[in-house]
Each structure stands twice: as structure tokens, then as C-alpha cells.
Short mmCIF file of C-alpha atoms in Angstrom, two decimals:
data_model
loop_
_atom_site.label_atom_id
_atom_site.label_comp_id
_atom_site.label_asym_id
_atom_site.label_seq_id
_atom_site.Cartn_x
_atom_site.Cartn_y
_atom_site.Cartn_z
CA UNK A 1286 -7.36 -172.25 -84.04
CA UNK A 1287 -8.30 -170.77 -80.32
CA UNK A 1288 -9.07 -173.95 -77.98
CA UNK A 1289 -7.95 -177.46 -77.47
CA UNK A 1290 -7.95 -180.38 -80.17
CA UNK A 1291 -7.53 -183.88 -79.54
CA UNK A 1292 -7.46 -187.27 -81.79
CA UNK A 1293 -10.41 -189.26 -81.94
CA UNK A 1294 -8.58 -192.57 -81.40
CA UNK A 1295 -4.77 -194.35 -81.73
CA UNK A 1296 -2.54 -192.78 -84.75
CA UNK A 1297 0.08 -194.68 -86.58
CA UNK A 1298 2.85 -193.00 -88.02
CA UNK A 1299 5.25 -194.21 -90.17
CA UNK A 1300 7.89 -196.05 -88.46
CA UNK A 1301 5.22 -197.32 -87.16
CA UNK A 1302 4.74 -195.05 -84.30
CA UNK A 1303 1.35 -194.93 -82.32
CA UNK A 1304 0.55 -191.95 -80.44
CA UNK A 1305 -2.14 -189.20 -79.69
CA UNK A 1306 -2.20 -185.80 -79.93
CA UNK A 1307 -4.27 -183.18 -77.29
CA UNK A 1308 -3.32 -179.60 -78.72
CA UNK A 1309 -4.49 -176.25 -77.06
CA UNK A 1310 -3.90 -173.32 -78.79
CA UNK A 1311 -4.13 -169.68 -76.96
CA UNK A 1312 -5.47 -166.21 -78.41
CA UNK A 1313 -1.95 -164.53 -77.99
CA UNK A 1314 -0.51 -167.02 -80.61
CA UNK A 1315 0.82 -169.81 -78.19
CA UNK A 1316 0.79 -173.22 -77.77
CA UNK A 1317 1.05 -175.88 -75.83
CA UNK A 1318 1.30 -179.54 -77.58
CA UNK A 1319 0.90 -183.00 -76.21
CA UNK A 1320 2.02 -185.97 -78.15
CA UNK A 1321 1.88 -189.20 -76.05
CA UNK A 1322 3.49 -192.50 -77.77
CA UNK A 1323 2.74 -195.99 -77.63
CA UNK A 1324 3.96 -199.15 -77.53
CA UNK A 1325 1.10 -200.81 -78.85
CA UNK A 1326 -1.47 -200.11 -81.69
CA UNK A 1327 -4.43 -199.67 -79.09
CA UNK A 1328 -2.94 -196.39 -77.57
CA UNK A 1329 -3.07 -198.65 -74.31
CA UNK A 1330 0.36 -198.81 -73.08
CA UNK A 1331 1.95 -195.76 -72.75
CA UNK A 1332 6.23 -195.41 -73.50
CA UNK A 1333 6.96 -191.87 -73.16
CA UNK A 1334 4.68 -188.08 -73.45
CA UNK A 1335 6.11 -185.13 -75.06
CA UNK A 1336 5.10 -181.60 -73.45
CA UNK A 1337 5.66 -178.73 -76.49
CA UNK A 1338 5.94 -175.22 -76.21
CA UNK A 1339 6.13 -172.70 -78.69
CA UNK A 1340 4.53 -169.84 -80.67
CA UNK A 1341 2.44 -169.93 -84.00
CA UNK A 1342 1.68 -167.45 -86.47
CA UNK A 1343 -0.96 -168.07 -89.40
CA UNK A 1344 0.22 -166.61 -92.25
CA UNK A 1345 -0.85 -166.78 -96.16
CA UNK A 1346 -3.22 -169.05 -98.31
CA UNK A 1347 -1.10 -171.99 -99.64
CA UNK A 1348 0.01 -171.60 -102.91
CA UNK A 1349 0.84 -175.54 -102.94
CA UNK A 1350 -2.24 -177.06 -101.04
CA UNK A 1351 -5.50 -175.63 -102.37
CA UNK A 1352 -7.41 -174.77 -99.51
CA UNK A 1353 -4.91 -174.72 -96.35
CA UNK A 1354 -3.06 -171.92 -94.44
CA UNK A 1355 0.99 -171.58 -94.43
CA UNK A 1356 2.35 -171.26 -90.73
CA UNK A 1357 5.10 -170.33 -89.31
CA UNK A 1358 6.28 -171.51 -85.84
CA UNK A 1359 9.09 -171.39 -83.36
CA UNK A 1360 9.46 -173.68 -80.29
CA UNK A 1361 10.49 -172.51 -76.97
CA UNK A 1362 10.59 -175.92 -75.02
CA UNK A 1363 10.39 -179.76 -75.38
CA UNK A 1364 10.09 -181.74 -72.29
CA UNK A 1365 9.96 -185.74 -72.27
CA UNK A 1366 8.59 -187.90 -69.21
CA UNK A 1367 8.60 -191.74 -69.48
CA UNK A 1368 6.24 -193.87 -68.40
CA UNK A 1369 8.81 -196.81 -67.80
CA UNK A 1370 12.68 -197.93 -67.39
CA UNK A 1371 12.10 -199.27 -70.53
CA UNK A 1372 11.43 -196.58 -72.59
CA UNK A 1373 13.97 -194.71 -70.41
CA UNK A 1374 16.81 -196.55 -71.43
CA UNK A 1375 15.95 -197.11 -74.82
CA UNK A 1376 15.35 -193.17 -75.56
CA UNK A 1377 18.16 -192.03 -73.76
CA UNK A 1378 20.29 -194.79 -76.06
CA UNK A 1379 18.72 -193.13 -79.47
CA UNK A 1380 19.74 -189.92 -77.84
CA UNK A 1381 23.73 -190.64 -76.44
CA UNK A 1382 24.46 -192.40 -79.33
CA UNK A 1383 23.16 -189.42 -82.22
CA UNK A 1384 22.94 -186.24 -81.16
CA UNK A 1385 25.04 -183.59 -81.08
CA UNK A 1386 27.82 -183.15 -78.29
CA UNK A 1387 25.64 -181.07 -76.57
CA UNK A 1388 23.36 -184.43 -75.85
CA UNK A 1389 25.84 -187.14 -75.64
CA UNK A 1390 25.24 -187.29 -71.57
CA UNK A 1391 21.59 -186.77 -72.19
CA UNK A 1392 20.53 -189.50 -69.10
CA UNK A 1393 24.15 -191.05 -68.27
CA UNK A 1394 24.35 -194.92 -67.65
CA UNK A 1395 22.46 -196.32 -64.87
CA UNK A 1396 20.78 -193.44 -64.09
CA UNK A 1397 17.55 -194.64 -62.13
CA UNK A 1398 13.70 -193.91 -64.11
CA UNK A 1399 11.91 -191.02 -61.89
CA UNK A 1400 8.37 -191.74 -62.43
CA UNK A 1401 6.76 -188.01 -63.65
CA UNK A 1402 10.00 -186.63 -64.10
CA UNK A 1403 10.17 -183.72 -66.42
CA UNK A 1404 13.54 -183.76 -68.35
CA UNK A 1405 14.49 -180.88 -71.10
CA UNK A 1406 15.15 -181.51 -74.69
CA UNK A 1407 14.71 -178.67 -76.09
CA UNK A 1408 15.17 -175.15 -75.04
CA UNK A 1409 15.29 -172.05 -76.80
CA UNK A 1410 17.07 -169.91 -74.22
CA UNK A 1411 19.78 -172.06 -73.63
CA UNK A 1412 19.49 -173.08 -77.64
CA UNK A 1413 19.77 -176.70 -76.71
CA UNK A 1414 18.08 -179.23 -78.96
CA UNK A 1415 18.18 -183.13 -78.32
CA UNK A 1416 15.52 -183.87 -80.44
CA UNK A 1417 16.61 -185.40 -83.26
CA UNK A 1418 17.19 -188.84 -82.29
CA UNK A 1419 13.27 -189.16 -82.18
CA UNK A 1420 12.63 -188.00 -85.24
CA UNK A 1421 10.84 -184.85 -83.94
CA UNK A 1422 9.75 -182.14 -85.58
CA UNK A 1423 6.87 -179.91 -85.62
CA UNK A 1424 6.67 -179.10 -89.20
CA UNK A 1425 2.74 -180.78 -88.97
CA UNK A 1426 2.18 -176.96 -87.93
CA UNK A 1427 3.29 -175.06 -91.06
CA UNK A 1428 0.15 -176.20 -92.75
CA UNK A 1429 -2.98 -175.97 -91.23
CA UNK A 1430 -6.94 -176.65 -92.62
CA UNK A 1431 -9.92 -176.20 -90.06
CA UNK A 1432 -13.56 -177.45 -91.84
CA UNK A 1433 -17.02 -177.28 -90.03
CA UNK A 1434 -19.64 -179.72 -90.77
CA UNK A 1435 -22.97 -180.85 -88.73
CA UNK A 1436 -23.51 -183.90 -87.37
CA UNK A 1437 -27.11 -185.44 -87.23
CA UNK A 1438 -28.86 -185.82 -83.98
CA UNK A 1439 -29.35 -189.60 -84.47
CA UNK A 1440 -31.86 -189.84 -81.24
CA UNK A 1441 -35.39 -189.95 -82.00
CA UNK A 1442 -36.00 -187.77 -79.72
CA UNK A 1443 -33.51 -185.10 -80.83
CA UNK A 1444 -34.02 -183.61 -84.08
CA UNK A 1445 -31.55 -180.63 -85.97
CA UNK A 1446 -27.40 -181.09 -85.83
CA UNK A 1447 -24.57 -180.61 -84.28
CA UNK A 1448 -21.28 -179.04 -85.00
CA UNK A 1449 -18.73 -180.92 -85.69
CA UNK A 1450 -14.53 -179.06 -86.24
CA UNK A 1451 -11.74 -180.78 -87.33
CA UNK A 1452 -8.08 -179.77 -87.71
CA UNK A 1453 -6.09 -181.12 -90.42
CA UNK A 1454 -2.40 -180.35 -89.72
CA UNK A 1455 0.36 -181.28 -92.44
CA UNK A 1456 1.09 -184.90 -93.48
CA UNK A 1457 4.58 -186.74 -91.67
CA UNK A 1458 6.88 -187.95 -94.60
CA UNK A 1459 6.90 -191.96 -95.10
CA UNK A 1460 10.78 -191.94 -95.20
CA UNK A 1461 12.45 -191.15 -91.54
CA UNK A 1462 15.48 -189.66 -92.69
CA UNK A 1463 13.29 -187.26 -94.40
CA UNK A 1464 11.38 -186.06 -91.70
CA UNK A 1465 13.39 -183.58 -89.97
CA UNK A 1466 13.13 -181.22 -93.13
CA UNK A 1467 10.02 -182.24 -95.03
CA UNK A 1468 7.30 -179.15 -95.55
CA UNK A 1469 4.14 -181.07 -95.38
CA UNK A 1470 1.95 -180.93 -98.49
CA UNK A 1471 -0.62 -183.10 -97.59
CA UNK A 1472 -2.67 -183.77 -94.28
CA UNK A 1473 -2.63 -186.47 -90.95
CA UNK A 1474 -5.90 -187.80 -89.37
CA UNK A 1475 -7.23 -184.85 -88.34
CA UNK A 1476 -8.09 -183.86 -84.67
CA UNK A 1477 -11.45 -182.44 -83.80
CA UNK A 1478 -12.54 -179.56 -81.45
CA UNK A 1479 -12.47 -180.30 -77.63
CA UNK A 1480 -16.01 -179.02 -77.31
CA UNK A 1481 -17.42 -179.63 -80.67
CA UNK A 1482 -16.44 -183.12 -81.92
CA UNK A 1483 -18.54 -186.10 -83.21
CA UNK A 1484 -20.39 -187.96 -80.83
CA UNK A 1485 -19.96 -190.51 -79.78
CA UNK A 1486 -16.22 -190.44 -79.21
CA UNK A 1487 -14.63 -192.22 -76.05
CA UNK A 1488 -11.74 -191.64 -76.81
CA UNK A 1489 -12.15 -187.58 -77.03
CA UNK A 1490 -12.73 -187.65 -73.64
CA UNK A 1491 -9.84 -189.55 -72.45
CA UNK A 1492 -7.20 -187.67 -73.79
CA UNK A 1493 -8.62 -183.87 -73.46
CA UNK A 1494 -8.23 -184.83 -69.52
CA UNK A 1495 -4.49 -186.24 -69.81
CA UNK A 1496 -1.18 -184.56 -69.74
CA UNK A 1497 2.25 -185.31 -69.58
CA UNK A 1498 2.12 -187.28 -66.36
CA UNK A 1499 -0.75 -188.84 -67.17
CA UNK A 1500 -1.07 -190.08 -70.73
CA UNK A 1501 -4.64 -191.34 -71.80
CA UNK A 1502 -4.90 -195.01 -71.78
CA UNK A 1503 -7.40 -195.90 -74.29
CA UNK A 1504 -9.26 -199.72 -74.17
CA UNK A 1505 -7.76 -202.88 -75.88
CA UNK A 1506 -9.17 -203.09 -79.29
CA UNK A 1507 -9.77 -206.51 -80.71
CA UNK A 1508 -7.58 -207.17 -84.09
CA UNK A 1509 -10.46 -208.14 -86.17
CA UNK A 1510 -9.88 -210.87 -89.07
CA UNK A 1511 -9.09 -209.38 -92.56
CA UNK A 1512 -12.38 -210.27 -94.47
CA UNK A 1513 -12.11 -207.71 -98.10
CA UNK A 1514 -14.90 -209.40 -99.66
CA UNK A 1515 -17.55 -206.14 -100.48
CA UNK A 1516 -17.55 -202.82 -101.29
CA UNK A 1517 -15.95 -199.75 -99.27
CA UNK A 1518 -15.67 -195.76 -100.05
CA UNK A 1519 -14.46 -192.90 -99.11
CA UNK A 1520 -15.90 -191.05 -96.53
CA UNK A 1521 -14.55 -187.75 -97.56
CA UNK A 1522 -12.53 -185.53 -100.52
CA UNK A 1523 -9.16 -186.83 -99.49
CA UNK A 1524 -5.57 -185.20 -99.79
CA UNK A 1525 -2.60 -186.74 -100.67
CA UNK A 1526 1.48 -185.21 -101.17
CA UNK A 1527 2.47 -183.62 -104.25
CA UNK A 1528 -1.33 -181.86 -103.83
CA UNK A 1529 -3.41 -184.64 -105.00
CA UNK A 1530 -7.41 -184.38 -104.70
CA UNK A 1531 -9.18 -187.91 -104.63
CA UNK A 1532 -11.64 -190.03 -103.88
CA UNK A 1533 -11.90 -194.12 -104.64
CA UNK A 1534 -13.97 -196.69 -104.58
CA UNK A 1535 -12.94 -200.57 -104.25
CA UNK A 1536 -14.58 -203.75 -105.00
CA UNK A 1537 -13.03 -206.79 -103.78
CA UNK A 1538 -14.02 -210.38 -104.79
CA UNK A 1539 -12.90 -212.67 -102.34
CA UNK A 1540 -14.24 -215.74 -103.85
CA UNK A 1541 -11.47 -215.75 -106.72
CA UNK A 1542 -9.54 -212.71 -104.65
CA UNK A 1543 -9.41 -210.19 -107.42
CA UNK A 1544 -10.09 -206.71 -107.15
CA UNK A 1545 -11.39 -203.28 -108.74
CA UNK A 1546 -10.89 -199.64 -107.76
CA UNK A 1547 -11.80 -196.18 -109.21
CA UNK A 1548 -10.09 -193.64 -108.42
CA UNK A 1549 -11.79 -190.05 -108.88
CA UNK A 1550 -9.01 -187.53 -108.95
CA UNK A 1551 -9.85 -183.65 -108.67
CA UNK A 1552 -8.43 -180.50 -108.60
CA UNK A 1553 -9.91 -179.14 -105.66
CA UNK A 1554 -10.06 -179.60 -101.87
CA UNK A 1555 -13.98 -180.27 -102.10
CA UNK A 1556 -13.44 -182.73 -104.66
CA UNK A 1557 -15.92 -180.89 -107.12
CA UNK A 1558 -13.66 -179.96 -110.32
CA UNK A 1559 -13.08 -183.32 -111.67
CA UNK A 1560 -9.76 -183.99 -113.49
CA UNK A 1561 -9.56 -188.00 -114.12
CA UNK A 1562 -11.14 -191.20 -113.43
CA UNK A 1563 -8.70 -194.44 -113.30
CA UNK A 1564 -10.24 -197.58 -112.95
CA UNK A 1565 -7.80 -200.40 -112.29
CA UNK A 1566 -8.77 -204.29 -111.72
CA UNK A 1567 -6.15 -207.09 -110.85
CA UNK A 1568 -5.45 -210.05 -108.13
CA UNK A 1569 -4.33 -209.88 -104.46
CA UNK A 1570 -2.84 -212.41 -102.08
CA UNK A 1571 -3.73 -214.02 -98.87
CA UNK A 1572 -3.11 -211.54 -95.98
CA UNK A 1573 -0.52 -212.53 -93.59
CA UNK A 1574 -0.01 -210.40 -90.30
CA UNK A 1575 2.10 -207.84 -90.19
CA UNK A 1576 5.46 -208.36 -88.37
CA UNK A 1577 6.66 -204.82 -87.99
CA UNK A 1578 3.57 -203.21 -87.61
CA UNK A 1579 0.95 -204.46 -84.73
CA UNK A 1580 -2.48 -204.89 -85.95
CA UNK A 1581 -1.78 -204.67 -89.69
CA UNK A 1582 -1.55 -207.38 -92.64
CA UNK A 1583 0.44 -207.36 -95.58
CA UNK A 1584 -0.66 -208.42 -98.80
CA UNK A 1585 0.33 -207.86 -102.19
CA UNK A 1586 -1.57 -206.27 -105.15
CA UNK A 1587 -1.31 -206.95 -108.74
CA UNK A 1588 -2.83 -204.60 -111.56
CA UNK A 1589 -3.18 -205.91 -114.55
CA UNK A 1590 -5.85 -203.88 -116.26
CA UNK A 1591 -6.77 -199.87 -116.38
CA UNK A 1592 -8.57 -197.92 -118.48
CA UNK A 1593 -8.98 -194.12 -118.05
CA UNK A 1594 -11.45 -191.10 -118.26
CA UNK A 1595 -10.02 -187.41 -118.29
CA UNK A 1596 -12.33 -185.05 -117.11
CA UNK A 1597 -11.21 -181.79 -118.12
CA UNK A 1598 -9.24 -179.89 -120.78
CA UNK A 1599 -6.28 -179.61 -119.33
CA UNK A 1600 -6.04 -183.19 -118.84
CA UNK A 1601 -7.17 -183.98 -122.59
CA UNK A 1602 -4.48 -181.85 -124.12
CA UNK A 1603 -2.20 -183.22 -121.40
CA UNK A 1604 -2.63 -186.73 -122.77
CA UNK A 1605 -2.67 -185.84 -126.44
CA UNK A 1606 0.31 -184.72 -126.19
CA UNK A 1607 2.32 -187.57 -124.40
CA UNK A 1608 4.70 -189.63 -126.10
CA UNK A 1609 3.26 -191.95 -129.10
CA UNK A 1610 2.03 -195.19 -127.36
CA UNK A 1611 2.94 -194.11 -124.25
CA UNK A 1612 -0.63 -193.87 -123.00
CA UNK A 1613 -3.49 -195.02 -125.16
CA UNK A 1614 -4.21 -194.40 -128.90
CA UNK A 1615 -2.08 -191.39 -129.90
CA UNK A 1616 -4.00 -187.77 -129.94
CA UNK A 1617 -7.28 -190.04 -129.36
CA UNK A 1618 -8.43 -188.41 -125.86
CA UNK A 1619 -11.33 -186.30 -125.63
CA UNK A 1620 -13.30 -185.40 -122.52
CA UNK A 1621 -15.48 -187.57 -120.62
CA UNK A 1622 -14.33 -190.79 -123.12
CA UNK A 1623 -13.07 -193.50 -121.26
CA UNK A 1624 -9.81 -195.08 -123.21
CA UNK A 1625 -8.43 -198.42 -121.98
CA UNK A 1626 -4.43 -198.18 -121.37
CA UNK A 1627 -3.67 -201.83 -120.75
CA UNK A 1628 -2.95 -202.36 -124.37
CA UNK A 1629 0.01 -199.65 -124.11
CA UNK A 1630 1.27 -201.00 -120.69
CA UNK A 1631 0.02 -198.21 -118.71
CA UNK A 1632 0.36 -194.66 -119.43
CA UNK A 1633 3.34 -192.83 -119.05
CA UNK A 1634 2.31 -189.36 -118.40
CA UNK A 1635 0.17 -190.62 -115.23
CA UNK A 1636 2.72 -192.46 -113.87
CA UNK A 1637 0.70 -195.94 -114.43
CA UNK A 1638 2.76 -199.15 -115.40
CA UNK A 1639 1.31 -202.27 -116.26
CA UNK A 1640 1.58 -204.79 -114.82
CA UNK A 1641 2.65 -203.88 -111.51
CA UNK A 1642 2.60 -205.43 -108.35
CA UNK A 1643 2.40 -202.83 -105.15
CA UNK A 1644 3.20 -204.41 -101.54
CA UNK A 1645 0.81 -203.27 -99.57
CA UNK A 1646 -0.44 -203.15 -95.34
CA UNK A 1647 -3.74 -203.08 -94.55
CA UNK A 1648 -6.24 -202.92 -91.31
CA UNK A 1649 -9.48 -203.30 -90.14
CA UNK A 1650 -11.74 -201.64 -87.83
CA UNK A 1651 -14.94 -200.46 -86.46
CA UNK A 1652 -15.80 -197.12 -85.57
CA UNK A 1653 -17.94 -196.07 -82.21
CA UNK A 1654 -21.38 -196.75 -84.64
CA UNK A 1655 -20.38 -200.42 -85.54
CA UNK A 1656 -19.15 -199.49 -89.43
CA UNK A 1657 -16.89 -201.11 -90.67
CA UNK A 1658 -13.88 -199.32 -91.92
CA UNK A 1659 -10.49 -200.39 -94.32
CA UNK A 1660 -7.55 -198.61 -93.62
CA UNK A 1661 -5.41 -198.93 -96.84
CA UNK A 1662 -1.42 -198.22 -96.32
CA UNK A 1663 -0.27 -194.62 -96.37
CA UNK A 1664 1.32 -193.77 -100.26
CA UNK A 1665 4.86 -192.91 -100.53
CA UNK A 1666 5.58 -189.19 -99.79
CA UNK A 1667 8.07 -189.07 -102.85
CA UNK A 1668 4.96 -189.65 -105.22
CA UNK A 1669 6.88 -193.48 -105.80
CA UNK A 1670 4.90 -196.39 -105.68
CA UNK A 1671 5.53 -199.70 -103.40
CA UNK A 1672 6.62 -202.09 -105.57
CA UNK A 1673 8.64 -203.47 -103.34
CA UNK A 1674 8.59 -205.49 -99.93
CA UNK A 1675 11.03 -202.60 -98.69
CA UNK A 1676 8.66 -199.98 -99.29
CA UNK A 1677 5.49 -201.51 -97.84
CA UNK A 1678 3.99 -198.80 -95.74
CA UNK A 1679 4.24 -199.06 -91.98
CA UNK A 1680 0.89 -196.05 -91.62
CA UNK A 1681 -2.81 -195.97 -93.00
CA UNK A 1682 -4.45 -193.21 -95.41
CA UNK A 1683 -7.68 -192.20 -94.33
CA UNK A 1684 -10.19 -195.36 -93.56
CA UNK A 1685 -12.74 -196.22 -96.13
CA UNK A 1686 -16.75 -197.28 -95.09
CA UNK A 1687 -18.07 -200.67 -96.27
CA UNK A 1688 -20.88 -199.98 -98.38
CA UNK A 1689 -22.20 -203.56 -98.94
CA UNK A 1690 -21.08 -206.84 -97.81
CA UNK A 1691 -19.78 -209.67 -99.73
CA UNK A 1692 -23.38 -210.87 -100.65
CA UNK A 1693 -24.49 -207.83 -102.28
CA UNK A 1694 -21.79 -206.42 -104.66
CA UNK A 1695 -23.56 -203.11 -104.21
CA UNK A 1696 -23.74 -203.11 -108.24
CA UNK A 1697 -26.04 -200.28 -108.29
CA UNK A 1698 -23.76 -198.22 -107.17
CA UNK A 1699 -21.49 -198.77 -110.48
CA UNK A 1700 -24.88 -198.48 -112.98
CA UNK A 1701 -25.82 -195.85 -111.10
CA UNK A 1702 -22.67 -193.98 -111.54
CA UNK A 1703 -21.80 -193.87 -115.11
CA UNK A 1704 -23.79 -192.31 -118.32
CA UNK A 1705 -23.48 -194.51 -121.23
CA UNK A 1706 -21.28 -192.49 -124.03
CA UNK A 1707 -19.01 -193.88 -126.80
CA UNK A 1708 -15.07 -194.18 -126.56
CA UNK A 1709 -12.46 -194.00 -128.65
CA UNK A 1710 -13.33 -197.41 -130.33
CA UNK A 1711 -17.30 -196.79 -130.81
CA UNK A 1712 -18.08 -199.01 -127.32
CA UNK A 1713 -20.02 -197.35 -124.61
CA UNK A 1714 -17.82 -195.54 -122.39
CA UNK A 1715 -18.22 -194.94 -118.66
CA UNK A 1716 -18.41 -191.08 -117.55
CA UNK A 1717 -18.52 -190.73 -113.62
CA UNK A 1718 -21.17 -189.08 -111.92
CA UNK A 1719 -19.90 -185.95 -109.49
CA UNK A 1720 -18.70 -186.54 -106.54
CA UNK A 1721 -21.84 -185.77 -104.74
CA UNK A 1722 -23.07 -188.98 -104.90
CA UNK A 1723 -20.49 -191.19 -103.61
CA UNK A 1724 -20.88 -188.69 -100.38
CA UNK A 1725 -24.21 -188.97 -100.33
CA UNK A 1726 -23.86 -192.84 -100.40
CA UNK A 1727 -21.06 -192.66 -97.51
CA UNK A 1728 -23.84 -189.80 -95.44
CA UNK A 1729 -26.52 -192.49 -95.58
CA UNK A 1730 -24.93 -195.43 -94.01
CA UNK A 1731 -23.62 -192.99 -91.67
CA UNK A 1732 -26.61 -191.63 -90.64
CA UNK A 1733 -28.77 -195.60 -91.12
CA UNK A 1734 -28.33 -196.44 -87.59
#
């Protein structure tokens, strides 16, 4: 962990909260954090930086998250500085009104914003701890996930790779209250290296050179007009809560505005021991924009159709032995046989019901190479889905890549990705392909320009 790591752009948290992160991590086990928020969803106008100090100690392989390291950490000191009256006042309100008595005169009334002053929230010595209100907590640093990968020299001039680190620290639960004692289980964006991060990356640079008196300030980014229509991946294995290994894969018709998706679900953090396939199909609404989050749009899903694959034997037996058209034709799964579940209303065991309509927030971007990417709204940390307008999301999963446009339904990719075998009912079935190759799709528009 030696070194500094920064985000590669804005972050949204649920609340929403935008912020970046610049991290620097010392070879006698300390740290020293910044976390600089936002008031807007460009990371442009800054409200108020965090300063953290504290100690870390790597422990054991995670018994939980396949693949990531159990931490344990204590803080020493929290410092705040705001970056206007505004924030000022309306932090020092969160605090007076809900913290402890030790708090309550936090800033008292009227008292005047110091531009770059430094005031304490937490301290360990004089075991004072204001931070509450804000919904702090480091508990992102109790599970921790570095990978290495190279990067192509894209130049023509260049030729070989370079390397590329990234930190994945634990995920921040969807619900507030549950924040202060969640023990992450899944993963954030993930920072990269200070020194060996993808290039290009404008904002890197930005916030490795900012601290708590001088938050970066990264540029305006155009809200870009929600056009589905196409085909978009995953760029990566992702991880979800509850330990959940996935990747997907979504068509969207925006002619008649229906949808499909496959879902690839594995059972470990490289995404190459497959478990399940889902493939789900439905309608979705217009997008309106977003009213409590800046720079999203909500829409709403329905699924009306899935049909399933297991992949392995645990999964098979898992199924067979679920409740009697609960999921499917009873005892009828076998591996690598698609079965369609619509007929039973879902499947029970999976936790699919059909139909179902999820609420849903969505964004567009595109990165520093001109791709453009779909962030889809972050899942419910309880596992639950949002099926209602109260549980629409308010942050992003990881983005997916558009792999064809609206004019070329990238159909291939779908032939391509199946082997024709026989289900339950004597049709041909579809059996995905490993993982490999929806990578290998996402590496070659990545590395096209």
C-alpha cells in the first residue's frame, strides 16, 4: 500500500455525495487521508476537505471477499476546513444539532468562516469525536484489494506497456443510517497509484497536488443526453455486497424502448469459475432528470421475461432442490442447460420475481479516450432490490463501455457467445462462452483508438 493514491475523476456516494479521495500511505503503517466534497457532480465546486490521520495494519485474507485483505485501523485525528460560509453553517448545523454533548458548541452561532482554517473533529488524545453528523467513517479501510495490469502504449511511436495499480477499498452502504457500522463486503471506484496510473488522466494530476486548503477543482463536465440505444459491457470482473462475482451485458432497443441483459455471475474475483447465467428482457421508460441527484436520470425498468443457465454443480443441486414450481420445472436443471423461469414467475431460490419493476438512476459519460460509458445505479447493500421510487439509488456501480451503437446491434457478439445445446424441453439452449471473451471485446475498443 506504500505511496499515494488518488481518484481518477468525481465520485458519487450515496446520499448523493461527490467527492475525491488523494490517500498516502507510509512504510511505518500510517496514513494520511484526504477526502474533499462537492457541491456539484463535476468535482468543481468545492464545500468542505477532510484531513485524516490514523494508523493501518493489514491483516488476514478475507474469509468473506475472495481475493481482498482484512484491515484493521485506528484514527488519531480528523480535521475539517471549509471552503465557504455556506458549507460552514450548514456543517456546523448537522453537527450542534446531533452529536454528542461533547459537540453541541462545535462552531457557536455567528461565528465568522476563516478561510483555511483547520478545526478538530476528531481526536484520539483528547477522545473527542464529532464526526457523526457527516456520516463519517473510515470503515472503506478494513478491506483492501491492490491489482496490477499494463496499459498499452497507444503512440505509434511507443511500443511495450505500462503499469497500471489500482486500489479497491471497501464499498459505502446505500442506506445512511447504516453507515457508521457497516463492514464493507464489496468495493468503491477504485483509486490508482500516484506514479503508475492510466494515462491519460487529468484529473490524477489535479488532485495528487491538492490538500486540505486547496481542494482540486476539476473542469465542468457537460451532462450529455441519455441516448441507451446499443450495446455496452463490462469493462472488468465486478464485485458486488453479500460477495457477488459478475459481469453483464445489456442491449437496449430504443426504437420500441425494451431491453435485454445477461448477467454472468461467478464465484471468483477473476470472474473465471462460472456459477450462473441470467438473461432477463423487459421495457423501460422515458428518462427524466434526476432531481436529487445532479447529472443523473431516473427511469424505470420492467422485467418481464428470464430464463437461466447454472454453470456448476453446486448451483444444479442448488436448484433441484428448491421448492416445487418455485423456479423452473421441478428437479429438471442440469449444467450448462438453459431453463426459462418466466413460466414459474421467477425463481425463488435466486431471488428473481416476475414481473418486477426496479426504479432505477442512470448516467452518461465519456472517458479521457472519447468512449462512451453507462453508469447504472449502485444495488442495494441489503441484497434488496429497488422496486420502489424510495429506493432508487442516489450512486453508480462501475461504468459499462458501449460496444456498438444503435445501428449495429453488435449481434455477433450474442452468436458468438453461446454453443448450441438442448434444454430441458429439447430446444437449443444457450451455454455462455468464458469470460475471456467479453474482456477481450471490452480490451479491443479500448485499445482501437
Amino acid at each position: 500500500l506504500e505511496g499515494r493514491w488518488v481518484s481518477t475523476g468525481c465520485e458519487v456516494r450515496p446520499g448523493p455525495e461527490f467527492l475525491t479521495r488523494s490517500y498516502l500511505f507510509y512504510a511505518n503503517r500510517l496514513f494520511k487521508a484526504y477526502q474533499f466534497y462537492y457541491w456539484d457532480p463535476s468535482c468543481h465546486n468545492p464545500s468542505y476537505s477532510l484531513v485524516i490521520k490514523g494508523k493501518l495494519r493489514l491483516r488476514q485474507a478475507s474469509w468473506i471477499t475472495r481475493g481482498a485483505t482484512e484491515a484493521d485501523y485506528h484514527l488519531h485525528k480528523v480535521g475539517i476546513v471549509f471552503h465557504s460560509r455556506k458549507a460552514m453553517e450548514e456543517v456546523s448545523t448537522w453537527i450542534n444539532q446531533t452529536s454528542s454533548e461533547g459537540c453541541s458548541g462545535f462552531l457557536p452561532p455567528g461565528r465568522t468562516w476563516a478561510p483555511g482554517a483547520l478545526y478538530e473533529l476528531l481526536s484520539a488524545k483528547s477522545e473527542r469525536d464529532c464526526t457523526a453528523a457527516l456520516g463519517f467513517a473510515m470503515h472503506e479501510l478494513s478491506l483492501v484489494r491492490v491489482e496490477r495490469h499494463y496499459q498499452p502504449l497507444l503512440q505509434p511511436q511507443q511500443s511495450g506497456s505500462r503499469l497500471v495499480e489500482e486500489l479497491y477499498l471497501g464499498d459505502i452502504h446505500t442506506e445512511w443510517g447504516e453507515r457508521l457500522h457497516y463492514r464493507p463486503t464489496g468495493y468503491q471506484r477504485p483509486m490508482q497509484s500516484a506514479v503508475h496510473h492510466v494515462h491519460p488522466c487529468p484529473a490524477c494530476g489535479i488532485i495528487y497536488r491538492a490538500d486540505e486548503h486547496h481542494p482540486p477543482i476539476l473542469p465542468l463536465r457537460a451532462q450529455l443526453p441519455m441516448q441507451l440505444s446499443g450495446s455496452w459491457v463490462s469493462t472488468h470482473c465486478e464485485v458486488r455486497p453479500a460477495v457477488l462475482f459478475l459481469t453483464r451485458y445489456f442491449i437496449f432497443h430504443g426504437n420500441n424502448h425494451t431491453w435485454e441483459g445477461y448477467y454472468y455471475h461467478y464465484s471468483d474475483p477473476l470472474c473465471k469459475q462460472p456459477t450462473f447465467t441470467i438473461y432477463a428482457s423487459g421495457h423501460y421508460t422515458h428518462g427524466i432528470p434526476s432531481s436529487k441527484v445532479r447529472g443523473g436520470t431516473e427511469l424505470a425498468f420492467k422485467v418481464t421475461q428470464a430464463r437461466v443457465t447454472p454453470m456448476d454443480q453446486v448451483t444444479v443441486m442448488m436448484l433441484n432442490s428448491s421448492e416445487p414450481g418455485s423456479c423452473g420445472l421441478t428437479n429438471s436443471w442440469s449444467t450448462g442447460v438453459e431453463q426459462d423461469i418466466t413460466p414459474t414467475n421467477g425463481c425463488l431460490a435466486l431471488g428473481i420475481k416476475l414481473p418486477h419493476t426496479e426504479y432505477e438512476l442512470f448516467k452518461m459519460e465519456h472517458d479521457t479516450k472519447d468512449h462512451s460509458l453507462l453508469y447504472v445505479g449502485e444495488r442495494p447493500t441489503d441484497g434488496s432490490s429497488p422496486d420502489s421510487p424510495a429506493k432508487r439509488p442516489t450512486s453508480y456501480q462501475a461504468p459499462l463501455i458501449q460496444c456498438a451503437g444503435p445501428t449495429e446491434e453488435f449481434s455477433n457478439y450474442v452468436s458468438l457467445k453461446y454453443l448450441g445445446k438442448k434444454d430441458a424441453n429439447g430446444n437449443e439452449a444457450l451455454k455462455p462462452l468464458p469470460v475471456a471473451f467479453l474482456l477481450f471485446i471490452a480490451l479491443l475498443f479500448l485499445r482501437w483508438d
